[in-house]
Amino acid sequence: MSKIKVLFVASEIEPYAKTGGLADVSSALPKALAGKGIEVKSVMPLYSKVNREKYKLKKVMDMACVHMGNCEEWFSVYHTNEPYGNDVYFIEFSKYFDRPDIYHESFGEYSDNPYRYAFFCRAAMQLAKDLNFQPDIIHTNDWQTGFIPYYLKCGEDAFFWGTRSVITIHNIGYQGSFDTSVVDYAKIYPQDFNAGAFESFGRLNILKGGIAFADKITTVSPTYAHEIMGPIGSGGLHDLLRSRSADLCGILNGIDTNVWNPKTDKLIPKQYDIKTYKTGKKANKKALQKMFDLNDAPNVPLFGFIGRFASQKGLGLLAGAVERAVSSMVCQVVILGSGDEDAQWYFGGLPARYPGIIGAYIGYDETRSHLIEAGSDFFLMPSLYEPCGLNQLYSQVYGTLPIVRATGGLYDTIDQYDEYNGTGTGFKFYDIDPQALYNTMGWAVSTYFDRPKHIDNMITQAMKKDYSWSIPADLYIGIYKELSGK
Ligand code: ADP
């Protein structure tokens, strides 16, 4: 039987360009698929921040062309196998992608974003055609690629008549909602601009169109799949998603175990595994306390937080609980993040008010993030919603017990602490309320001091979890097989 062919289309792929978890998935999943015998080619835009020299990009196509609205757009294509060995293609089109950033700059979103990504969708399909790569599946991701399922269903090109589409929703909070000016350029037929597909309150909603026309819809955890079918978690798309529930499923993301493995992690001072975690974590905690100017206190429970400063991450809960916690309990807190300016100002100011007890770094910093995962005792994730979440996965593998609000992937991946028999891999709370987070921090602190054997037991249970991409890749392959009949 011939191999299943997949064109994997994404607006960002790690390590070339990244703003969030989408880039991690778009790098790791194709790698895992290729390792299991799928013929996969990935494609993304050639932003000016992609390092062409470092990743040895080579031009493989010149003068490629797509028809957009009533004009022709001519573009080039670059290719590399670096650094992971799999095929990645880049659409070079300076009019849209030669910009300092990916989606927005300090002044706000690029106003032509719908044009940029409508073009990208067409160009990705044209690339497959020019390569004579007839995909069984085009795997699309988020709103930026949401036109592709529609173009396939329109059936304008016989080359793609055997091709089926999958759309993965990484975060339904971002739907690609724009005014309707792009409709002609993107060639959406008037009869398809309706409330069952691309139209939403008079605007164009690209993710909605993608969901309406995709053959299968996936999202990044089973609980998030359930949540987005309800009015609170769906950003208005629950009716459509419910109507497509037979084709919707949640598949948990994996983690890149080459990067996130305490046994081999070069970014932490002391590597460790399940047998040596006590000495390993102790040394890393000391280094973490030093890095964040905290008191050198090996026996004080230390809470870590890493994340975008966006309301989704539960910053209101964090702000409402952390100061109370350090004032009334023996504990320390480290915070790493950037984003919302008020949050930067507030969290960045905490170390001056609680010297030696709260540490903070405002910015994006890989080294600090690895050390927080390795050196903390507990990890805070009070997210309002969380499609999958990666940090709670890293935390468990690093033996750092997560404290999470029970939503989306956080609900699915944390086993609640059972005080009776000492099992579990973390602490879950339910209410969107700083008091709930505060209480749960208190529960963790009391367990740390009063039931240390339970903590050891939980650390061991957490570190044994398998979050490699092998399991999710098999689940995606199951979907591809169902759609392609191969
Ligand atoms: P999201 O995609 O919603 O931002 P995820 O938990 O899926 O959330 O992934 C975020 C990734 O970005 C994680 O790997 C996290 O460690 C990393 N990250 C977020 N903020 C920072 C930061 N300030 N410094 C270093 N890494 C960060």
Tab-separated table of C-alpha atoms in Angstrom, residues 6-447:
chain	number	residue	atom	x	y	z
A	6	VAL	CA	0.247	14.912	4.039
A	7	LEU	CA	0.759	18.588	3.300
A	8	PHE	CA	1.073	20.247	6.710
A	9	VAL	CA	0.303	23.966	6.498
A	10	ALA	CA	0.980	26.350	9.383
A	11	SER	CA	1.666	30.041	9.864
A	12	GLU	CA	4.535	29.366	12.278
A	13	ILE	CA	6.917	26.466	12.788
A	14	GLU	CA	9.596	26.205	15.459
A	15	PRO	CA	12.556	26.976	15.187
A	16	TYR	CA	12.013	29.253	12.159
A	17	ALA	CA	9.299	31.531	13.586
A	18	LYS	CA	7.305	31.181	16.775
A	19	THR	CA	4.769	33.079	18.827
A	20	GLY	CA	3.253	30.181	20.797
A	21	GLY	CA	2.389	26.512	21.120
A	22	LEU	CA	1.249	26.296	17.461
A	23	ALA	CA	4.886	26.534	16.342
A	24	ASP	CA	5.914	23.716	18.700
A	25	VAL	CA	3.185	21.404	17.420
A	26	SER	CA	3.910	22.301	13.794
A	27	SER	CA	7.498	21.275	14.283
A	28	ALA	CA	7.089	18.171	16.415
A	29	LEU	CA	4.028	16.549	14.857
A	30	PRO	CA	5.332	16.352	11.254
A	31	LYS	CA	8.594	14.936	12.610
A	32	ALA	CA	6.711	12.259	14.540
A	33	LEU	CA	4.484	11.493	11.527
A	34	ALA	CA	7.497	11.097	9.241
A	35	GLY	CA	9.026	8.730	11.795
A	36	LYS	CA	5.937	6.557	11.443
A	37	GLY	CA	6.045	6.304	7.658
A	38	ILE	CA	3.857	9.239	6.596
A	39	GLU	CA	5.175	11.247	3.639
A	40	VAL	CA	4.814	14.756	5.000
A	41	LYS	CA	5.811	18.137	3.620
A	42	SER	CA	5.363	21.254	5.734
A	43	VAL	CA	4.850	24.773	4.446
A	44	MET	CA	4.919	28.196	6.082
A	45	PRO	CA	5.472	31.820	5.008
A	46	LEU	CA	9.030	33.093	4.618
A	47	TYR	CA	8.962	35.906	7.182
A	48	SER	CA	11.991	38.149	7.236
A	49	LYS	CA	12.847	36.928	10.740
A	50	VAL	CA	13.445	33.359	9.457
A	51	ASN	CA	17.205	32.810	9.559
A	52	ARG	CA	17.934	31.700	6.001
A	53	GLU	CA	21.667	31.152	6.541
A	54	LYS	CA	21.413	29.255	9.805
A	55	TYR	CA	18.818	26.832	8.458
A	56	LYS	CA	20.369	26.638	4.971
A	57	LEU	CA	17.279	27.630	3.015
A	58	LYS	CA	17.617	27.118	-0.746
A	59	LYS	CA	15.444	28.591	-3.433
A	60	VAL	CA	13.686	25.743	-5.254
A	61	MET	CA	11.066	27.600	-7.258
A	62	ASP	CA	10.832	30.953	-8.920
A	63	MET	CA	7.907	32.609	-10.649
A	64	ALA	CA	5.197	30.508	-9.048
A	65	CYS	CA	1.803	32.141	-9.410
A	66	VAL	CA	-1.653	32.160	-7.853
A	67	HIS	CA	-4.772	34.015	-8.905
A	68	MET	CA	-6.232	36.121	-6.144
A	69	GLY	CA	-9.405	38.071	-6.880
A	70	ASN	CA	-8.737	39.654	-10.236
A	71	CYS	CA	-4.958	39.760	-9.930
A	72	GLU	CA	-2.003	37.431	-10.169
A	73	GLU	CA	0.489	37.134	-7.316
A	74	TRP	CA	3.948	35.829	-8.219
A	75	PHE	CA	6.066	34.236	-5.538
A	76	SER	CA	9.134	32.080	-4.902
A	77	VAL	CA	9.617	28.991	-2.790
A	78	TYR	CA	12.495	28.043	-0.507
A	79	HIS	CA	13.195	24.691	1.067
A	80	THR	CA	15.234	23.157	3.856
A	81	ASN	CA	15.678	19.905	5.767
A	82	GLU	CA	17.480	21.683	8.600
A	83	PRO	CA	17.624	21.229	11.509
A	84	TYR	CA	15.441	18.140	11.963
A	85	GLY	CA	15.681	16.342	8.628
A	86	ASN	CA	12.079	16.791	7.479
A	87	ASP	CA	10.922	18.741	4.399
A	88	VAL	CA	9.906	22.321	5.097
A	89	TYR	CA	8.918	24.747	2.324
A	90	PHE	CA	8.696	28.517	2.660
A	91	ILE	CA	6.542	30.854	0.566
A	92	GLU	CA	8.542	33.970	-0.245
A	93	PHE	CA	6.385	36.957	-1.086
A	94	SER	CA	7.849	40.205	0.121
A	95	LYS	CA	4.648	42.215	-0.263
A	96	TYR	CA	3.127	40.257	2.618
A	97	PHE	CA	5.892	38.586	4.575
A	98	ASP	CA	8.903	40.897	4.483
A	99	ARG	CA	7.944	42.544	7.771
A	100	PRO	CA	9.628	42.876	11.152
A	101	ASP	CA	7.146	40.556	12.837
A	102	ILE	CA	4.676	37.751	12.162
A	103	TYR	CA	1.155	39.013	12.864
A	104	HIS	CA	1.530	42.426	14.481
A	105	GLU	CA	3.863	45.112	15.694
A	106	SER	CA	3.575	47.505	18.603
A	107	PHE	CA	0.965	49.575	16.702
A	108	GLY	CA	-1.326	46.541	16.426
A	109	GLU	CA	-2.217	43.812	13.930
A	110	TYR	CA	-1.136	44.120	10.323
A	111	SER	CA	-4.304	45.422	8.726
A	112	ASP	CA	-3.898	43.211	5.656
A	113	ASN	CA	-3.657	39.963	7.667
A	114	PRO	CA	-6.655	38.379	5.931
A	115	TYR	CA	-5.062	39.133	2.548
A	116	ARG	CA	-1.713	37.775	3.679
A	117	TYR	CA	-3.148	34.462	4.802
A	118	ALA	CA	-5.669	34.071	1.974
A	119	PHE	CA	-2.691	34.335	-0.355
A	120	PHE	CA	-0.685	31.912	1.802
A	121	CYS	CA	-3.473	29.303	1.616
A	122	ARG	CA	-3.607	29.488	-2.175
A	123	ALA	CA	0.176	29.497	-2.459
A	124	ALA	CA	0.536	26.414	-0.245
A	125	MET	CA	-1.844	24.499	-2.494
A	126	GLN	CA	-0.130	25.760	-5.638
A	127	LEU	CA	3.190	24.609	-4.192
A	128	ALA	CA	1.852	21.049	-3.797
A	129	LYS	CA	0.739	21.166	-7.404
A	130	ASP	CA	4.019	22.527	-8.712
A	131	LEU	CA	5.883	19.822	-6.787
A	132	ASN	CA	3.458	17.271	-8.203
A	133	PHE	CA	2.852	16.237	-4.598
A	134	GLN	CA	-0.750	15.076	-4.569
A	135	PRO	CA	-1.627	15.008	-0.873
A	136	ASP	CA	-4.162	12.607	0.585
A	137	ILE	CA	-4.573	15.087	3.408
A	138	ILE	CA	-3.959	18.795	3.832
A	139	HIS	CA	-3.566	19.318	7.560
A	140	THR	CA	-4.402	22.955	8.333
A	141	ASN	CA	-3.922	24.822	11.592
A	142	ASP	CA	-5.888	27.718	13.067
A	143	TRP	CA	-7.543	30.573	11.195
A	144	GLN	CA	-4.478	31.469	9.131
A	145	THR	CA	-5.017	28.327	7.067
A	146	GLY	CA	-8.808	28.253	7.304
A	147	PHE	CA	-9.469	28.991	3.623
A	148	ILE	CA	-7.896	25.716	2.480
A	149	PRO	CA	-10.749	23.346	3.488
A	150	TYR	CA	-13.053	25.656	1.533
A	151	TYR	CA	-10.873	25.741	-1.559
A	152	LEU	CA	-10.758	21.946	-1.514
A	153	LYS	CA	-14.533	21.669	-1.192
A	154	CYS	CA	-15.022	24.111	-4.069
A	155	GLY	CA	-13.356	21.434	-6.180
A	156	GLU	CA	-12.071	23.878	-8.776
A	157	ASP	CA	-8.906	21.900	-9.387
A	158	ALA	CA	-9.032	18.210	-10.319
A	159	PHE	CA	-5.532	17.787	-8.902
A	160	PHE	CA	-7.058	17.921	-5.404
A	161	TRP	CA	-10.185	15.890	-5.953
A	162	GLY	CA	-8.750	13.033	-3.876
A	163	THR	CA	-7.492	15.345	-1.111
A	164	ARG	CA	-9.250	15.610	2.256
A	165	SER	CA	-8.721	18.268	4.913
A	166	VAL	CA	-8.147	18.335	8.651
A	167	ILE	CA	-8.222	21.570	10.632
A	168	THR	CA	-6.666	21.715	14.090
A	169	ILE	CA	-7.898	24.396	16.471
A	170	HIS	CA	-5.027	25.383	18.747
A	171	ASN	CA	-6.866	28.231	20.459
A	172	ILE	CA	-10.414	29.227	19.611
A	173	GLY	CA	-9.766	32.635	21.183
A	174	TYR	CA	-8.176	33.629	17.849
A	175	GLN	CA	-10.644	33.211	14.972
A	176	GLY	CA	-9.456	35.567	12.249
A	177	SER	CA	-12.448	37.898	12.292
A	178	PHE	CA	-12.208	40.745	9.770
A	179	ASP	CA	-14.342	43.102	7.749
A	180	THR	CA	-15.521	41.704	4.455
A	181	SER	CA	-13.131	43.537	2.146
A	182	VAL	CA	-11.043	40.409	1.520
A	183	VAL	CA	-13.953	38.286	0.288
A	184	ASP	CA	-13.317	38.974	-3.402
A	185	TYR	CA	-9.555	38.651	-3.120
A	186	ALA	CA	-9.943	35.317	-1.313
A	187	LYS	CA	-12.570	34.235	-3.873
A	188	ILE	CA	-15.327	33.283	-1.511
A	189	TYR	CA	-18.476	32.809	-3.522
A	190	PRO	CA	-21.434	34.913	-2.337
A	191	GLN	CA	-23.492	31.810	-1.512
A	192	ASP	CA	-20.762	30.651	0.895
A	193	PHE	CA	-20.625	33.904	2.777
A	194	ASN	CA	-23.433	32.935	5.108
A	195	ALA	CA	-23.980	32.281	8.802
A	196	GLY	CA	-23.354	28.536	8.362
A	197	ALA	CA	-19.861	29.156	7.030
A	198	PHE	CA	-17.703	32.279	6.736
A	199	GLU	CA	-20.107	34.960	7.973
A	200	SER	CA	-20.438	35.993	11.604
A	201	PHE	CA	-22.363	39.097	12.636
A	202	GLY	CA	-21.709	40.687	9.262
A	203	ARG	CA	-17.978	40.038	9.414
A	204	LEU	CA	-15.744	37.443	7.841
A	205	ASN	CA	-14.713	34.685	10.279
A	206	ILE	CA	-12.004	32.577	8.681
A	207	LEU	CA	-11.802	29.887	11.375
A	208	LYS	CA	-15.545	29.437	11.132
A	209	GLY	CA	-15.251	28.794	7.401
A	210	GLY	CA	-12.423	26.341	8.031
A	211	ILE	CA	-14.518	24.424	10.551
A	212	ALA	CA	-17.551	24.400	8.261
A	213	PHE	CA	-15.691	22.922	5.295
A	214	ALA	CA	-12.990	20.701	6.851
A	215	ASP	CA	-13.525	16.952	6.662
A	216	LYS	CA	-12.265	16.490	10.214
A	217	ILE	CA	-11.757	18.953	13.030
A	218	THR	CA	-9.335	18.352	15.826
A	219	THR	CA	-8.316	20.322	18.843
A	220	VAL	CA	-5.553	19.847	21.345
A	221	SER	CA	-7.210	18.072	24.250
A	222	PRO	CA	-10.373	16.011	24.769
A	223	THR	CA	-11.763	18.363	27.414
A	224	TYR	CA	-11.178	21.423	25.212
A	225	ALA	CA	-13.059	19.615	22.417
A	226	HIS	CA	-15.968	19.346	24.826
A	227	GLU	CA	-15.642	22.931	26.111
A	228	ILE	CA	-15.689	24.534	22.659
A	229	MET	CA	-19.065	22.944	21.970
A	230	GLY	CA	-20.516	24.994	24.831
A	231	PRO	CA	-21.383	28.710	24.768
A	232	ILE	CA	-18.784	29.751	27.350
A	233	GLY	CA	-15.710	28.250	25.754
A	234	SER	CA	-16.443	28.588	22.050
A	235	GLY	CA	-16.098	32.267	21.198
A	236	GLY	CA	-19.506	31.997	19.527
A	237	LEU	CA	-18.772	28.910	17.411
A	238	HIS	CA	-20.510	26.306	19.599
A	239	ASP	CA	-23.561	25.803	17.373
A	240	LEU	CA	-21.418	25.132	14.338
A	241	LEU	CA	-19.083	22.874	16.325
A	242	ARG	CA	-21.976	20.970	17.808
A	243	SER	CA	-23.365	20.410	14.337
A	244	ARG	CA	-19.966	18.941	13.418
A	245	SER	CA	-19.479	16.967	16.636
A	246	ALA	CA	-19.274	13.633	14.789
A	247	ASP	CA	-16.147	14.928	13.036
A	248	LEU	CA	-14.577	16.690	16.028
A	249	CYS	CA	-12.080	15.147	18.416
A	250	GLY	CA	-9.444	16.240	20.929
A	251	ILE	CA	-5.895	14.912	20.726
A	252	LEU	CA	-3.447	15.972	23.422
A	253	ASN	CA	-0.218	17.573	22.293
A	254	GLY	CA	3.035	15.872	23.103
A	255	ILE	CA	6.274	17.538	24.139
A	256	ASP	CA	9.649	17.615	22.461
A	257	THR	CA	11.559	15.246	24.698
A	258	ASN	CA	14.860	16.261	23.107
A	259	VAL	CA	14.371	19.733	24.556
A	260	TRP	CA	12.398	18.988	27.708
A	261	ASN	CA	14.121	16.134	29.515
A	262	PRO	CA	15.725	16.713	32.947
A	263	LYS	CA	18.223	13.944	32.270
A	264	THR	CA	19.771	15.689	29.263
A	265	ASP	CA	18.742	19.331	29.724
A	266	LYS	CA	21.828	21.501	29.098
A	267	LEU	CA	20.091	24.655	30.313
A	268	ILE	CA	19.960	23.512	33.943
A	269	PRO	CA	23.011	23.230	36.203
A	270	LYS	CA	22.249	19.722	37.467
A	271	GLN	CA	20.675	17.016	35.298
A	272	TYR	CA	18.575	14.355	37.020
A	273	ASP	CA	16.148	11.522	36.502
A	274	ILE	CA	13.567	9.658	38.520
A	275	LYS	CA	16.272	8.033	40.662
A	276	THR	CA	18.286	11.168	41.334
A	277	TYR	CA	15.602	13.845	41.464
A	278	LYS	CA	16.131	14.658	45.136
A	279	THR	CA	19.713	15.817	44.745
A	280	GLY	CA	19.062	17.166	41.242
A	281	LYS	CA	16.099	19.321	42.168
A	282	LYS	CA	17.834	20.546	45.314
A	283	ALA	CA	20.809	21.857	43.316
A	284	ASN	CA	18.541	23.450	40.707
A	285	LYS	CA	16.396	25.075	43.392
A	286	LYS	CA	19.491	26.653	44.881
A	287	ALA	CA	20.515	27.981	41.473
A	288	LEU	CA	16.997	29.256	40.822
A	289	GLN	CA	16.865	31.080	44.155
A	290	LYS	CA	20.203	32.659	43.347
A	291	MET	CA	19.170	33.680	39.834
A	292	PHE	CA	16.020	35.397	41.128
A	293	ASP	CA	17.638	36.925	44.235
A	294	LEU	CA	15.552	34.806	46.582
A	295	ASN	CA	16.669	33.741	50.058
A	296	ASP	CA	18.769	30.600	49.959
A	297	ALA	CA	16.155	28.376	51.612
A	298	PRO	CA	16.244	24.713	50.598
A	299	ASN	CA	13.269	23.739	52.743
A	300	VAL	CA	10.857	26.516	51.780
A	301	PRO	CA	8.318	25.483	49.119
A	302	LEU	CA	8.872	27.381	45.885
A	303	PHE	CA	6.104	28.110	43.349
A	304	GLY	CA	6.949	28.890	39.717
A	305	PHE	CA	4.933	30.592	36.975
A	306	ILE	CA	5.851	30.959	33.286
A	307	GLY	CA	3.532	32.312	30.649
A	308	ARG	CA	2.299	34.969	28.302
A	309	PHE	CA	0.835	37.872	30.216
A	310	ALA	CA	-2.632	37.521	28.706
A	311	SER	CA	-5.906	37.324	30.597
A	312	GLN	CA	-6.360	33.718	29.383
A	313	LYS	CA	-3.558	32.709	31.726
A	314	GLY	CA	-5.516	33.692	34.854
A	315	LEU	CA	-3.349	36.658	35.791
A	316	GLY	CA	-6.135	38.140	37.914
A	317	LEU	CA	-6.207	34.983	40.003
A	318	LEU	CA	-2.447	34.974	40.279
A	319	ALA	CA	-2.317	38.603	41.361
A	320	GLY	CA	-5.081	38.012	43.887
A	321	ALA	CA	-3.461	34.942	45.451
A	322	VAL	CA	0.313	35.342	45.344
A	323	GLU	CA	0.718	38.312	47.687
A	324	ARG	CA	-1.648	36.787	50.215
A	325	ALA	CA	0.156	33.459	49.985
A	326	VAL	CA	3.631	34.846	50.645
A	327	SER	CA	2.257	36.997	53.471
A	328	SER	CA	0.538	34.162	55.293
A	329	MET	CA	2.501	31.018	54.392
A	330	VAL	CA	6.119	29.983	54.382
A	331	CYS	CA	6.796	29.949	50.648
A	332	GLN	CA	8.529	31.682	47.741
A	333	VAL	CA	7.339	32.537	44.217
A	334	VAL	CA	9.131	33.117	40.894
A	335	ILE	CA	7.382	34.626	37.889
A	336	LEU	CA	8.576	34.707	34.279
A	337	GLY	CA	6.492	36.314	31.580
A	338	SER	CA	5.797	39.183	29.242
A	339	GLY	CA	2.865	40.711	27.402
A	340	ASP	CA	0.187	42.940	28.854
A	341	GLU	CA	1.827	46.159	30.079
A	342	ASP	CA	-0.153	46.510	33.293
A	343	ALA	CA	0.713	42.932	34.206
A	344	GLN	CA	4.394	43.557	33.440
A	345	TRP	CA	4.334	46.584	35.678
A	346	TYR	CA	2.528	44.780	38.495
A	347	PHE	CA	4.443	41.467	38.516
A	348	GLY	CA	7.731	43.204	37.736
A	349	GLY	CA	7.258	45.323	40.853
A	350	LEU	CA	6.655	42.455	43.272
A	351	PRO	CA	10.322	41.586	44.034
A	352	ALA	CA	10.934	45.112	45.347
A	353	ARG	CA	7.973	44.754	47.688
A	354	TYR	CA	8.785	41.190	48.813
A	355	PRO	CA	12.584	41.018	48.614
A	356	GLY	CA	14.014	37.528	48.905
A	357	ILE	CA	10.525	36.013	48.692
A	358	ILE	CA	9.163	36.859	45.245
A	359	GLY	CA	11.365	36.924	42.148
A	360	ALA	CA	10.277	38.073	38.691
A	361	TYR	CA	11.767	38.444	35.243
A	362	ILE	CA	9.847	40.322	32.581
A	363	GLY	CA	10.756	39.002	29.151
A	364	TYR	CA	11.058	35.787	27.165
A	365	ASP	CA	13.922	33.629	28.390
A	366	GLU	CA	14.440	29.929	27.635
A	367	THR	CA	17.194	29.404	30.219
A	368	ARG	CA	15.129	30.853	33.012
A	369	SER	CA	12.102	28.819	31.954
A	370	HIS	CA	14.057	25.548	32.116
A	371	LEU	CA	15.484	26.427	35.508
A	372	ILE	CA	12.030	27.306	36.870
A	373	GLU	CA	10.720	23.926	35.726
A	374	ALA	CA	13.648	22.106	37.291
A	375	GLY	CA	14.080	24.086	40.498
A	376	SER	CA	10.516	24.814	41.645
A	377	ASP	CA	8.526	22.537	43.914
A	378	PHE	CA	5.151	23.555	42.473
A	379	PHE	CA	4.059	25.168	39.211
A	380	LEU	CA	1.137	27.604	39.001
A	381	MET	CA	-1.281	27.490	36.029
A	382	PRO	CA	-4.528	29.201	37.027
A	383	SER	CA	-5.669	29.601	33.381
A	384	LEU	CA	-9.210	30.731	32.644
A	385	TYR	CA	-9.067	28.382	29.682
A	386	GLU	CA	-6.239	26.286	28.309
A	387	PRO	CA	-6.635	24.340	25.047
A	388	CYS	CA	-3.775	21.993	25.946
A	389	GLY	CA	-1.015	23.780	27.824
A	390	LEU	CA	2.600	22.706	27.714
A	391	ASN	CA	4.078	23.902	30.964
A	392	GLN	CA	2.076	21.505	33.108
A	393	LEU	CA	3.452	18.676	30.950
A	394	TYR	CA	7.031	19.905	31.317
A	395	SER	CA	6.444	20.346	35.050
A	396	GLN	CA	5.382	16.759	35.568
A	397	VAL	CA	8.309	15.384	33.601
A	398	TYR	CA	10.614	17.593	35.727
A	399	GLY	CA	9.007	16.424	38.991
A	400	THR	CA	7.467	19.841	39.716
A	401	LEU	CA	3.876	19.415	40.834
A	402	PRO	CA	1.402	21.603	38.909
A	403	ILE	CA	-1.359	23.582	40.584
A	404	VAL	CA	-3.946	24.113	37.866
A	405	ARG	CA	-7.421	25.334	37.253
A	406	ALA	CA	-9.325	22.311	35.961
A	407	THR	CA	-9.926	23.403	32.375
A	408	GLY	CA	-9.079	22.011	28.918
A	409	GLY	CA	-5.783	20.175	28.738
A	410	LEU	CA	-5.016	21.030	32.365
A	411	TYR	CA	-8.012	18.985	33.429
A	412	ASP	CA	-6.975	16.088	31.185
A	413	THR	CA	-3.324	15.832	32.128
A	414	ILE	CA	-3.217	16.317	35.897
A	415	ASP	CA	-4.217	13.526	38.268
A	416	GLN	CA	-5.732	15.130	41.320
A	417	TYR	CA	-3.885	14.630	44.598
A	418	ASP	CA	-5.656	12.120	46.796
A	419	GLU	CA	-4.825	12.964	50.376
A	420	TYR	CA	-6.077	9.616	51.578
A	421	ASN	CA	-3.622	7.383	49.740
A	422	GLY	CA	-1.029	9.940	48.610
A	423	THR	CA	-1.448	9.508	44.850
A	424	GLY	CA	-1.772	12.116	42.088
A	425	THR	CA	0.471	14.328	39.976
A	426	GLY	CA	-0.771	17.759	40.994
A	427	PHE	CA	-3.495	19.899	42.525
A	428	LYS	CA	-6.627	20.981	40.651
A	429	PHE	CA	-9.101	23.690	41.562
A	430	TYR	CA	-12.278	24.690	39.756
A	431	ASP	CA	-13.505	28.169	40.630
A	432	ILE	CA	-12.379	31.283	38.738
A	433	ASP	CA	-11.584	32.953	42.020
A	434	PRO	CA	-8.272	34.044	43.594
A	435	GLN	CA	-9.456	32.469	46.833
A	436	ALA	CA	-9.575	29.057	45.126
A	437	LEU	CA	-5.985	29.432	43.930
A	438	TYR	CA	-4.896	30.692	47.336
A	439	ASN	CA	-6.555	27.736	49.077
A	440	THR	CA	-4.923	25.290	46.697
A	441	MET	CA	-1.496	26.856	47.256
A	442	GLY	CA	-2.192	26.360	50.951
A	443	TRP	CA	-3.082	22.735	50.329
A	444	ALA	CA	0.221	22.264	48.498
A	445	VAL	CA	2.229	23.974	51.248
A	446	SER	CA	0.601	21.884	53.981
A	447	THR	CA	1.270	18.722	51.996
